[in-house]
CSV table of C-alpha atoms (C1' of nucleotides) in Angstrom, one decimal:
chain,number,residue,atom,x,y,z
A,226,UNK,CA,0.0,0.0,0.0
A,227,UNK,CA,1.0,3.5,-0.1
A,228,UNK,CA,2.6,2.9,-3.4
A,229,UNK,CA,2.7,6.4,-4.6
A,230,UNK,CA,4.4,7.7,-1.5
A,231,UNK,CA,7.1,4.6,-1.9
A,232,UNK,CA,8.2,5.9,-5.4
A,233,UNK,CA,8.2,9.6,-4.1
A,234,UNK,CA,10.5,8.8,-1.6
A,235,UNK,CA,12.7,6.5,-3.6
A,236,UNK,CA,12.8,9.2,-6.3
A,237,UNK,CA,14.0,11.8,-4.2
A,238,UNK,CA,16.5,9.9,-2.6
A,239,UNK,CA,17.9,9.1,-6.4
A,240,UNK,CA,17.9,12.4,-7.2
A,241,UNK,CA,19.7,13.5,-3.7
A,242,UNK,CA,21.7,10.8,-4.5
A,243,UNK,CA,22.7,12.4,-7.5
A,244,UNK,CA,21.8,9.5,-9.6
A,245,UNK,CA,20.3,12.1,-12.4
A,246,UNK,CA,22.7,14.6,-14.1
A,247,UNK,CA,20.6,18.1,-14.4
A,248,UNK,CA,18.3,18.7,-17.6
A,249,UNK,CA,18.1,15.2,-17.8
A,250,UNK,CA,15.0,14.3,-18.8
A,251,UNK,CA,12.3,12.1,-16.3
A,252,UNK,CA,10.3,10.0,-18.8
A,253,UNK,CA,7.1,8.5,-16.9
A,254,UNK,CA,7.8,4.7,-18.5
A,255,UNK,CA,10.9,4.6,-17.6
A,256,UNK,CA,10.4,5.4,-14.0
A,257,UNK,CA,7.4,3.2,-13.9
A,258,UNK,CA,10.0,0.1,-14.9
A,259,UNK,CA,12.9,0.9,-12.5
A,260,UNK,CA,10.3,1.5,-9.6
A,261,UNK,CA,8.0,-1.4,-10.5
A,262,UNK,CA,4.8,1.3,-9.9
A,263,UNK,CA,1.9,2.8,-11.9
A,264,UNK,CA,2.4,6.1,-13.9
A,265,UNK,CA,-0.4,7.2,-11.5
A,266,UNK,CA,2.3,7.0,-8.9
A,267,UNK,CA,4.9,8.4,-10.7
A,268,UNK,CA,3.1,11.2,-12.4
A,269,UNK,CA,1.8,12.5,-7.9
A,270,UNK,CA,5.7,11.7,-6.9
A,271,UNK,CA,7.1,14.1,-10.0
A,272,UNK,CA,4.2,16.9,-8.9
A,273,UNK,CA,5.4,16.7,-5.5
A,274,UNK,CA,9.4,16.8,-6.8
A,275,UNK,CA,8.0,19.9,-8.7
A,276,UNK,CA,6.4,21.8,-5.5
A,277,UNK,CA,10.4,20.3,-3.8
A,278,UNK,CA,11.7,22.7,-6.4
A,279,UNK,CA,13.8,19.2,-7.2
A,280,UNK,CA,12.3,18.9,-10.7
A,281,UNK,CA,10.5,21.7,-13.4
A,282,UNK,CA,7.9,20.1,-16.2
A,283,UNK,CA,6.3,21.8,-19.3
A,284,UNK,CA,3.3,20.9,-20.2
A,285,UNK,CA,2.9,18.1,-22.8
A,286,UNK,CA,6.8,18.3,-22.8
A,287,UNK,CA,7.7,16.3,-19.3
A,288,UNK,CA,9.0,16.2,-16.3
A,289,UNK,CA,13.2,16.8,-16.3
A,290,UNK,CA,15.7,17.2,-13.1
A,291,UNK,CA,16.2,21.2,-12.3
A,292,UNK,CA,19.4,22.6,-12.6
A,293,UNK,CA,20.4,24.8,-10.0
A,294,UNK,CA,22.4,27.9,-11.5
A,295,UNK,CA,25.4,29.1,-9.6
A,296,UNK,CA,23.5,32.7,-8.9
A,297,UNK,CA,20.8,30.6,-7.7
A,298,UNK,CA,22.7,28.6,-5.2
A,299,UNK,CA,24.4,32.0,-4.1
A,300,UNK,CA,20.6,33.3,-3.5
A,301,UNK,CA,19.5,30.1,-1.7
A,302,UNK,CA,22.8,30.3,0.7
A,303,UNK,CA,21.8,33.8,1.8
A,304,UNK,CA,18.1,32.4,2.4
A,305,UNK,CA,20.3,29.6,4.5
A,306,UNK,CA,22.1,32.7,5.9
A,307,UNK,CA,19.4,34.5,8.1
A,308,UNK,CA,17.8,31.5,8.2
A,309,UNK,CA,20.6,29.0,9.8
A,310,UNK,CA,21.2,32.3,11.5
A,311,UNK,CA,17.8,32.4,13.3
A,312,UNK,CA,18.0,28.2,13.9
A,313,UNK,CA,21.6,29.5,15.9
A,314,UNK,CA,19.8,32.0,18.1
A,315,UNK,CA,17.3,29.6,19.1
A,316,UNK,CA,19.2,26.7,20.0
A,317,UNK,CA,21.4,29.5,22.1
A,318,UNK,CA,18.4,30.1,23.7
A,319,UNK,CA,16.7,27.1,24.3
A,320,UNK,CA,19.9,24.8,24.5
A,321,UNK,CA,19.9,22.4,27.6
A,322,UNK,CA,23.3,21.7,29.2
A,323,UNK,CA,23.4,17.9,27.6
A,324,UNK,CA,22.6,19.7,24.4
A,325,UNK,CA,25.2,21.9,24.8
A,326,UNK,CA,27.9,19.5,25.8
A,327,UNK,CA,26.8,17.1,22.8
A,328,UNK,CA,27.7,20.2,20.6
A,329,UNK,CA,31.0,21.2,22.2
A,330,UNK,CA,31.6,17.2,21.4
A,331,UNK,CA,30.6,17.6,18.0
A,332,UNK,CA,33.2,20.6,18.0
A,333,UNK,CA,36.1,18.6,19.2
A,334,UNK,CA,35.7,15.6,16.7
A,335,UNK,CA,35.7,18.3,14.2
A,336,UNK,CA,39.4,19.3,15.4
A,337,UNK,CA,40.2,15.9,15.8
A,338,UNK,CA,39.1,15.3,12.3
A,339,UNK,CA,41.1,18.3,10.6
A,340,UNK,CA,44.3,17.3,11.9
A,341,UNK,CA,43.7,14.1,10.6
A,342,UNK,CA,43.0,14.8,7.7
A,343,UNK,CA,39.9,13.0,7.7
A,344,UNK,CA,37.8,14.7,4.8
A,345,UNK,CA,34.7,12.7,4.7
A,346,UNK,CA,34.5,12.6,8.6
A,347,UNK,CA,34.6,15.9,8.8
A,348,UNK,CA,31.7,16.6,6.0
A,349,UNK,CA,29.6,14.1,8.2
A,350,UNK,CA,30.6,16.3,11.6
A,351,UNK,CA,29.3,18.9,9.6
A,352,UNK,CA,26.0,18.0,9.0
A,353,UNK,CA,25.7,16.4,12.2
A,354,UNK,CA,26.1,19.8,13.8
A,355,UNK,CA,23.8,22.0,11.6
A,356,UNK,CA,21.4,18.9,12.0
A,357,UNK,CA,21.7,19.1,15.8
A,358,UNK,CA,21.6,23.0,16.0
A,359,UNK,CA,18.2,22.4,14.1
A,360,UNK,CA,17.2,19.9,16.8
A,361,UNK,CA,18.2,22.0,19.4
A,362,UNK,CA,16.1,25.5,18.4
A,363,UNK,CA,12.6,23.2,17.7
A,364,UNK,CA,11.7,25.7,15.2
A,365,UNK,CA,9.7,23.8,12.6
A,366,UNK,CA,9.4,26.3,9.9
A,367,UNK,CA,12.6,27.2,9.9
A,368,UNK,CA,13.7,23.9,9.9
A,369,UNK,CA,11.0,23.0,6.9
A,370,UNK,CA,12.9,25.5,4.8
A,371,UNK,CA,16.6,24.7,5.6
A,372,UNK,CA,15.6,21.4,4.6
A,373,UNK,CA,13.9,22.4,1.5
A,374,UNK,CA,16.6,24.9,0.1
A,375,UNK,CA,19.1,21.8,1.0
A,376,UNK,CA,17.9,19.7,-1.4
A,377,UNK,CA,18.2,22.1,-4.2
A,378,UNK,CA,21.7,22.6,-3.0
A,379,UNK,CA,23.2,18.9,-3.1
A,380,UNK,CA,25.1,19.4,-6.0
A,381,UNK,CA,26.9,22.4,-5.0
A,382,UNK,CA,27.2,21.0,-1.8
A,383,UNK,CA,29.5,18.3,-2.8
A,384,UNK,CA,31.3,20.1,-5.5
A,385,UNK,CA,31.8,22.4,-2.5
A,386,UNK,CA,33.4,19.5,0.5
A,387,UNK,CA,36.0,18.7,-2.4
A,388,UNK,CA,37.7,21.9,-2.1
A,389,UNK,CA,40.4,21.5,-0.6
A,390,UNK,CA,41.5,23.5,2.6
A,391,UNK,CA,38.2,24.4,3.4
A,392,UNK,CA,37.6,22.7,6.4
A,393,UNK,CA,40.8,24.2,8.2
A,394,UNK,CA,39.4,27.6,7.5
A,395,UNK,CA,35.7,26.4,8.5
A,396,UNK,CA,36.4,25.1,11.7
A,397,UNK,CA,37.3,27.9,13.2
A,398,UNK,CA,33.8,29.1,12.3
A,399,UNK,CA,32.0,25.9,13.5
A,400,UNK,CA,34.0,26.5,17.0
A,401,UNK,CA,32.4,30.1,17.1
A,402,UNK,CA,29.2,29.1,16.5
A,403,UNK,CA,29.4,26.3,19.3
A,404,UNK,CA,30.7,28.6,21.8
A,405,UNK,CA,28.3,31.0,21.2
A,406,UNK,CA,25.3,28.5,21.9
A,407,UNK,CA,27.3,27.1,25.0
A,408,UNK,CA,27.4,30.8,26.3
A,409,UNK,CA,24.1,31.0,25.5
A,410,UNK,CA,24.7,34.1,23.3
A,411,UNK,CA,21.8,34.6,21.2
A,412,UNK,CA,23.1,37.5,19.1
A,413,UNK,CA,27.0,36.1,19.2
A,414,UNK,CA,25.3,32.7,18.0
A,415,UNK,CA,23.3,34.2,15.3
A,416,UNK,CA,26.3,36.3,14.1
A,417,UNK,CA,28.6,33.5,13.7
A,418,UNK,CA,26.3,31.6,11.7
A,419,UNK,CA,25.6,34.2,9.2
A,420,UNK,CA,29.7,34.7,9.1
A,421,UNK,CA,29.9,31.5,8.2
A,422,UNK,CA,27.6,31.1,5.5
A,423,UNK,CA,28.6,34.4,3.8
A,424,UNK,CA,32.5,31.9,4.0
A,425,UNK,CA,30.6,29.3,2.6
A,426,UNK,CA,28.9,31.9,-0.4
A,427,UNK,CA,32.3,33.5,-1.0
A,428,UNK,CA,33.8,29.7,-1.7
A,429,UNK,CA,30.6,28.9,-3.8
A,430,UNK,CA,31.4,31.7,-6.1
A,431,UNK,CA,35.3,30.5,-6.9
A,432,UNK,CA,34.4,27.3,-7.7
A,433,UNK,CA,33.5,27.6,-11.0
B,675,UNK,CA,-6.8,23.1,-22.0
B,676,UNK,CA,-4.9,23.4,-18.9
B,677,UNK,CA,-8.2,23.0,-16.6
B,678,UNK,CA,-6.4,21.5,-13.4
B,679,UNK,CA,-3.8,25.1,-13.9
B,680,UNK,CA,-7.7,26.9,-13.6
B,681,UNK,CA,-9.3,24.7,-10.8
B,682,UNK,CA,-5.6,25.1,-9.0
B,683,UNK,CA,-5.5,28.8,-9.2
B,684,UNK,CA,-9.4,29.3,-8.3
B,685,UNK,CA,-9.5,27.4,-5.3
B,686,UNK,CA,-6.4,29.3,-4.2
B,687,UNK,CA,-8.0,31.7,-4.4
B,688,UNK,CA,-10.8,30.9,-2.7
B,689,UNK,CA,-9.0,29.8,0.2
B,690,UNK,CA,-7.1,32.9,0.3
B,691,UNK,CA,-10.1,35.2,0.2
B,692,UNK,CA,-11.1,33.2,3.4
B,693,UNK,CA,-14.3,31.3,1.6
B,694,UNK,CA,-13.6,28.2,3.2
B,695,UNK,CA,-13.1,27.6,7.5
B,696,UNK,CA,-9.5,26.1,8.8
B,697,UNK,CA,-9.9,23.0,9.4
B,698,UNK,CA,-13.2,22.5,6.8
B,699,UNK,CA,-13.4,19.3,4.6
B,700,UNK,CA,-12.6,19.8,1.0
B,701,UNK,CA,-14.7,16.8,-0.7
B,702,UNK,CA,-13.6,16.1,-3.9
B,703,UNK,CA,-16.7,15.8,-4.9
B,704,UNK,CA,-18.1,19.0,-4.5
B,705,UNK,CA,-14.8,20.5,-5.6
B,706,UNK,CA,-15.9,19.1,-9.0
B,707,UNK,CA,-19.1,20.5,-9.5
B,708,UNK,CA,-17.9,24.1,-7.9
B,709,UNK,CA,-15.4,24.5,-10.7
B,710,UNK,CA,-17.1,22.6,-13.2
B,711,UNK,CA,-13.4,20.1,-13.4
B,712,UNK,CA,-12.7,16.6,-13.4
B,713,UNK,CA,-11.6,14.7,-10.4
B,714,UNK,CA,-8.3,14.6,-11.7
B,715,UNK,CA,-7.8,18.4,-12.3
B,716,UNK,CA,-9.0,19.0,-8.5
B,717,UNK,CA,-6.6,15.9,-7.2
B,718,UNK,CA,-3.8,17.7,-8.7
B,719,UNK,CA,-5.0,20.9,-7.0
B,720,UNK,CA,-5.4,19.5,-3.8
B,721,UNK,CA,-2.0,17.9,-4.1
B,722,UNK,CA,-0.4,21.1,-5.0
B,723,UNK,CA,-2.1,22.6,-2.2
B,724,UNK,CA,-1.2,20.2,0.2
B,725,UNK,CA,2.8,21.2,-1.1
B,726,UNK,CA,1.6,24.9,-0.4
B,727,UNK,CA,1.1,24.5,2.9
B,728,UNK,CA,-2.5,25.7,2.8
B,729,UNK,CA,-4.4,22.1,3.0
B,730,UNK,CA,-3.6,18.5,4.9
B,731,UNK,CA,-4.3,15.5,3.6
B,732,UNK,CA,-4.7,12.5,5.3
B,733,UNK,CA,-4.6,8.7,3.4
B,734,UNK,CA,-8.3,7.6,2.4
B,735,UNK,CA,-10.3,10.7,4.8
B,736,UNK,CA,-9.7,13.4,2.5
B,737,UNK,CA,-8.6,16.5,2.3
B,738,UNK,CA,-9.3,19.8,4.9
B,739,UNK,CA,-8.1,23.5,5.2
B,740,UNK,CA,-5.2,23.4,7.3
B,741,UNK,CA,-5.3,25.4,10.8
B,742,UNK,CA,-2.5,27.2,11.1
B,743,UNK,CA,-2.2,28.0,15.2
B,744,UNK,CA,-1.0,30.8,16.8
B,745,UNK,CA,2.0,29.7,18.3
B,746,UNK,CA,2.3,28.4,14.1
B,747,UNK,CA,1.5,31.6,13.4
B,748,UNK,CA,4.4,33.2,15.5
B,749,UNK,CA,6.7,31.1,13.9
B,750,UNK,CA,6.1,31.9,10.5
B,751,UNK,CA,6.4,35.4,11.0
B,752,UNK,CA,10.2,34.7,12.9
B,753,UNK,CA,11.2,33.3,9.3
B,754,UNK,CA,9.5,36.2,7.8
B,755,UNK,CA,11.4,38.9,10.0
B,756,UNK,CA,14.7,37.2,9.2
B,757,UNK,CA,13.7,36.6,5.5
B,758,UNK,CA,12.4,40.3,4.9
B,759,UNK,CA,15.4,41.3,6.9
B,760,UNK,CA,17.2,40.0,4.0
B,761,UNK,CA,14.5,41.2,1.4
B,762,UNK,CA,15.2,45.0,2.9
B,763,UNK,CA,18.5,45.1,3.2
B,764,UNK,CA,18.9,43.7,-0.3
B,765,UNK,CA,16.2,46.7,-1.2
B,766,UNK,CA,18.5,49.2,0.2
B,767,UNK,CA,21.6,48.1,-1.5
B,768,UNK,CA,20.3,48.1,-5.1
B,769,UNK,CA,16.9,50.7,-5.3
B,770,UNK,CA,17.7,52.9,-8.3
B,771,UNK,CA,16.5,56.9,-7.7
B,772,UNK,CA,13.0,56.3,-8.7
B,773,UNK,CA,12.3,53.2,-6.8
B,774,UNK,CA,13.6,55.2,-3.8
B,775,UNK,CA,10.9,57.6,-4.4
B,776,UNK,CA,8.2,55.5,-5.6
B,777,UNK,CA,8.9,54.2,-1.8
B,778,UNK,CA,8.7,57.5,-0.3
B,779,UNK,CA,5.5,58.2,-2.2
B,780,UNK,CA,4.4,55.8,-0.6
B,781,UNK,CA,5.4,56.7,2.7
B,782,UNK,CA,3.5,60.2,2.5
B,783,UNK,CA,0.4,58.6,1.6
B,784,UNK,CA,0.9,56.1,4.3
B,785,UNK,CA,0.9,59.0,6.9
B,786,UNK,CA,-2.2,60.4,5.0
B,787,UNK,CA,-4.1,57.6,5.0
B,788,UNK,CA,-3.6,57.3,9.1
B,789,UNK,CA,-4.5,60.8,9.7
B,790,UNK,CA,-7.5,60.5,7.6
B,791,UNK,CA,-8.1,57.2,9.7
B,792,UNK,CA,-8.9,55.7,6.4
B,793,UNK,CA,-7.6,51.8,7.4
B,794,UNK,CA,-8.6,50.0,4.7
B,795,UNK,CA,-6.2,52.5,2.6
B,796,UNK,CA,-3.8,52.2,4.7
B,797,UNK,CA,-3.6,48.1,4.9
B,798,UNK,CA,-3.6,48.4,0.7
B,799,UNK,CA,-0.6,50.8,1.3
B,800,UNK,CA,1.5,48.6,3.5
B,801,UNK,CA,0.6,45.6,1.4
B,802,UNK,CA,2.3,47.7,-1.7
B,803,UNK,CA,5.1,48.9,0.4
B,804,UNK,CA,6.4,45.5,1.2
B,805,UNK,CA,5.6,43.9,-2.4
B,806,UNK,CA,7.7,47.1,-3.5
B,807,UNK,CA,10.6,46.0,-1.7
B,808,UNK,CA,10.6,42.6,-3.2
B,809,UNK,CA,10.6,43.8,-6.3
B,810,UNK,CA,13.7,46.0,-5.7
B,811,UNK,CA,15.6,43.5,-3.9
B,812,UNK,CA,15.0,41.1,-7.0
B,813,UNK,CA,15.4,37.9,-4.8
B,814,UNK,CA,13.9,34.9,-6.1
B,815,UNK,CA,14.3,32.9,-3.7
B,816,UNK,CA,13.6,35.4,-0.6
B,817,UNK,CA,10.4,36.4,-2.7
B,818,UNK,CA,9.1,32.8,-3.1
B,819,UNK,CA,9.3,32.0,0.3
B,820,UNK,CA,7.8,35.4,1.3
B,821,UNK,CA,4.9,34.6,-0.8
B,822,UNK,CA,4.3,30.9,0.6
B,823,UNK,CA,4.5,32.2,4.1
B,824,UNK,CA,2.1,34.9,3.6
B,825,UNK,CA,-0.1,32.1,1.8
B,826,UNK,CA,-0.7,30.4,5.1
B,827,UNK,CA,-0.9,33.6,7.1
B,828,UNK,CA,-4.3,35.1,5.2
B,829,UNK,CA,-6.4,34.4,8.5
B,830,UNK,CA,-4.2,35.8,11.0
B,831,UNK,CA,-3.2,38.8,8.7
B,832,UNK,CA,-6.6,39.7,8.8
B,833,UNK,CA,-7.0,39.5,12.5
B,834,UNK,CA,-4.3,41.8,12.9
B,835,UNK,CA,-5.6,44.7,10.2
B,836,UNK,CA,-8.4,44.6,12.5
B,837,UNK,CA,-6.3,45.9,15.0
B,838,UNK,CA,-7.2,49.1,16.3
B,839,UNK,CA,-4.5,51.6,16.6
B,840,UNK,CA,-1.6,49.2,14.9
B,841,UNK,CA,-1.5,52.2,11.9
B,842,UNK,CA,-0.4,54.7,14.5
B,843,UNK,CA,2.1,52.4,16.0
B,844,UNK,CA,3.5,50.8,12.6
B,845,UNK,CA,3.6,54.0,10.7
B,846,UNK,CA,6.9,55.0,11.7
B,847,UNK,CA,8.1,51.5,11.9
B,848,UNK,CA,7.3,52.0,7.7
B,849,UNK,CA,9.0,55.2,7.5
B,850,UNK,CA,11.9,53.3,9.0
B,851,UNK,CA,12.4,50.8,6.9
B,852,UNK,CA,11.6,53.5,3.9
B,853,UNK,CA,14.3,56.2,4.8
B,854,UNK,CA,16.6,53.2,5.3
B,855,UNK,CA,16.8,51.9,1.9
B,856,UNK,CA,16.3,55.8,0.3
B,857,UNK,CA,19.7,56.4,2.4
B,858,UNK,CA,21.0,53.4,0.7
B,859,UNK,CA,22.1,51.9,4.2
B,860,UNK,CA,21.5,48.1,4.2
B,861,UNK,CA,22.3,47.4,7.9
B,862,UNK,CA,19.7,50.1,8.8
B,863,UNK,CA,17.2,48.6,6.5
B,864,UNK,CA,17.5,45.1,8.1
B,865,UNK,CA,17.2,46.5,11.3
B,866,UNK,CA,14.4,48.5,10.8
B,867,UNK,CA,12.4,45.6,9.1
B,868,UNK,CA,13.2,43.5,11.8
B,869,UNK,CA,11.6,45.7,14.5
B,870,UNK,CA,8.9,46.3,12.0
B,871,UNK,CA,8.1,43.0,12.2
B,872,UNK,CA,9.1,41.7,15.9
B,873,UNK,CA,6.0,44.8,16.8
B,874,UNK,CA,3.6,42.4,14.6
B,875,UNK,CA,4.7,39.2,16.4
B,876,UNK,CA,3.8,41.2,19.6
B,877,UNK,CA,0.7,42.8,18.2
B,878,UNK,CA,-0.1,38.5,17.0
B,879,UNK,CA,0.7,37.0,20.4
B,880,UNK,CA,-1.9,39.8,22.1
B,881,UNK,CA,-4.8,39.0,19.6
B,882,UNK,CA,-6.6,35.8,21.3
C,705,DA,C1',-30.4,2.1,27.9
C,706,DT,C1',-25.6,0.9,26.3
C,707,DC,C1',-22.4,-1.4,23.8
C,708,DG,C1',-20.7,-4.1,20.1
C,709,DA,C1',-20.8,-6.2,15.6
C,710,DC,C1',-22.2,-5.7,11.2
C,711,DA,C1',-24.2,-3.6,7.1
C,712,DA,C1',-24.8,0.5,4.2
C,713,DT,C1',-23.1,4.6,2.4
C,714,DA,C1',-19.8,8.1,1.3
C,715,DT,C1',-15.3,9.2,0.0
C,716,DT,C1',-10.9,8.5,-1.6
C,717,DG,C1',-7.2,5.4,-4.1
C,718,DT,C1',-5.7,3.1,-8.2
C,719,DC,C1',-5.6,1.8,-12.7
C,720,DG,C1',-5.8,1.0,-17.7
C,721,DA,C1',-7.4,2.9,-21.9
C,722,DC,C1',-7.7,6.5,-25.0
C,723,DA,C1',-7.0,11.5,-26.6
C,724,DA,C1',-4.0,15.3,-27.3
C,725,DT,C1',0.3,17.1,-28.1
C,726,DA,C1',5.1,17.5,-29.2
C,727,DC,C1',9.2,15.7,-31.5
C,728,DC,C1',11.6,13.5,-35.4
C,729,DG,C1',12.5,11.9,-40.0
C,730,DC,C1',11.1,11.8,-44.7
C,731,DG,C1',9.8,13.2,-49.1
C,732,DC,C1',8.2,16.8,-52.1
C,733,DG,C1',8.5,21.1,-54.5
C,734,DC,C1',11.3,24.8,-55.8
D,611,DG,C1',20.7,21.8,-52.1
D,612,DC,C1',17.2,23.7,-49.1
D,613,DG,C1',13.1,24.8,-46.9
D,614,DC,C1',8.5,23.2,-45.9
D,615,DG,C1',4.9,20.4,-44.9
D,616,DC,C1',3.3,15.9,-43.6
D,617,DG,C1',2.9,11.9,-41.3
D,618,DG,C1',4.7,8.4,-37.7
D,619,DT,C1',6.2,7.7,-33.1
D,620,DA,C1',7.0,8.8,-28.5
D,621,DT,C1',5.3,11.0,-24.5
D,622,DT,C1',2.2,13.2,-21.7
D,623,DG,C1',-2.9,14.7,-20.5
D,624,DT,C1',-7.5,13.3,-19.2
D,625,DC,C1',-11.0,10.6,-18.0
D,626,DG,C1',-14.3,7.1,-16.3
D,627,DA,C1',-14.8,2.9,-13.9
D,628,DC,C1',-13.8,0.0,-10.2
D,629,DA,C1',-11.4,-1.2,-5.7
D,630,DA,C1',-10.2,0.0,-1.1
D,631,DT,C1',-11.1,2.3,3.0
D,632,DA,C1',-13.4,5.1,6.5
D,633,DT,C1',-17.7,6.8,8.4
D,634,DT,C1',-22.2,6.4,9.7
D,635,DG,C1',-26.4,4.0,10.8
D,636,DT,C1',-28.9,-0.1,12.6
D,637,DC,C1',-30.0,-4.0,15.1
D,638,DG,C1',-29.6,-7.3,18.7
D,639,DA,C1',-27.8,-8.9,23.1
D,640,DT,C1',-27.1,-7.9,27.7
DNA sequence: ATCGACAATATTGTCGACAATACCGCGCGC
DNA sequence: GCGCGCGGTATTGTCGACAATATTGTCGAT
């Protein structure tokens, strides 16, 4: 049962996945085959991918993966920006002391991580802490939208964790932001988030 | 041609001009015969809908105008003070000469309008001042997400117009905001926006 | 009178078939 | 050779019918 919301999910996690280069084109048959379902449930999961902002269709023409522009993921990081920032003054001001401590943990295996030169552990630490900030300031709508401008972003997102040297520069910024929330420094935790998305903009626009 | 596009925008809105009670079924059904559409066209409404924020659906019961609480309601407009924080500081940074002025022509009307305690006028006014600012800050994304907050605010926006005395107090809040981006000072503009708008959280938390 | 099971009804979920449209290649006229 | 129109094919759009499920109403036992 609930086949339609089966192939939604699969879908998107494909394309998150990055298992469809943008442009490329969604042809109903084809993703009836390789997720054994009905074009009735493909046709709802694409409309829903559509309202995601994951893929665009024309009418009569079909359904194809969006491609996110470069000035577009600039304007969806500066959404992130006041955003994540607002996400960072809540969790400052709600945080409980475990919550705080789990972060200042988080912040450490970061370090660790650096000077390990553990790349991919460190992209993980990094999620983890946004993710747990989000956990932290219980602020649904906010949280709805980070994780609606995220999925538009994967691509960029990755090009972005292969640059190299970022993470010695980002750290530092991570560490800011966790202090600020252990202090429970509303504005200070706000501030630091927004300086480090505008680090993370400024390295989006040299990548190309 | 294109009759699900129709039945989609005409429910919208109907549900935006407050025809139908939170929290009312939406029987598919009836949908049909009130726009004169297929099932189909009005399942792909109420699908889109669903994405929009402004209906729930809920497996094999149906579909119902969603009620969007107060503390909900709060929440919303803390992404909208952060996100139209953006929106005005953006506003300020690139306004040529004349949409400087066209803002300040609509400032002195706004102070008109109060003095002639003509609200309706005025609530038209502030409506056109903030849509005015999205279209001078030319952000895509910030606009979008203005526009699907607002969606699910139509109820509670209402409330507050209803206010008595809100014109006096959020007059100057305007002017703000409005010599802000004339003076082309960003930081200002933010600012002032997000007081603008913290004085509407207040004014929403004191309505029930 | 109250509760439970069961039937009747209302409503939504799913599908397959057909219609409409766009895309592509071919042939015809110039 | 080149442009233009014309079909053929691929793909999506639309619908009506039926299945699945929830809700409501009814009846009987206690």
């Amino acid at each position: 049962m609930a086949a339609d919301v089966r192939v939604l999910e699969d879908l998107k996690a494909a394309i998150l996945r990055g298992e469809f280069a943008p442009r490329q084109r969604l042809v109903e048959a084809e993703l009836c085959e390789r997720f054994d379902a009905s074009r009735f449930s493909v046709r709802a999961a694409l409309q829903a991918l559509e309202a995601d902002g994951l893929v665009e269709r024309q009418r009569n023409i079909g359904a194809r993966i969006r491609e996110i522009s470069l000035e577009e993921a600039v304007e969806i990081s500066e959404v992130r920006q006041v955003v994540e920032g607002l996400i960072a003054r809540r969790a400052a001001e709600r945080a409980t002391d475990a919550e705080a401590e789990e972060l200042a943990a988080i912040g450490r295996r970061m370090h660790d991580a650096v000077a390990a030169g553990e790349v991919g552990e460190y992209s993980e630490l990094n999620a983890r802490l946004h993710a747990s900030l989000r956990d932290i300031a219980r602020h649904e709508k906010a949280n709805g939208i980070i994780a609606h401008l995220h999925g538009q972003m994967v691509r960029h997102q990755f090009a972005l964790s292969r640059v190299p040297g970022r993470s010695k520069v980002s750290v530092w910024q991570h560490q800011a932001i966790i202090d600020a929330v252990v202090a429970r420094d509303g504005d200070a935790a706000e501030t630091a988030m927004r300086a480090h998305i505008a680090s993370v903009i400024e390295a989006l626009r040299a990548i190309p």
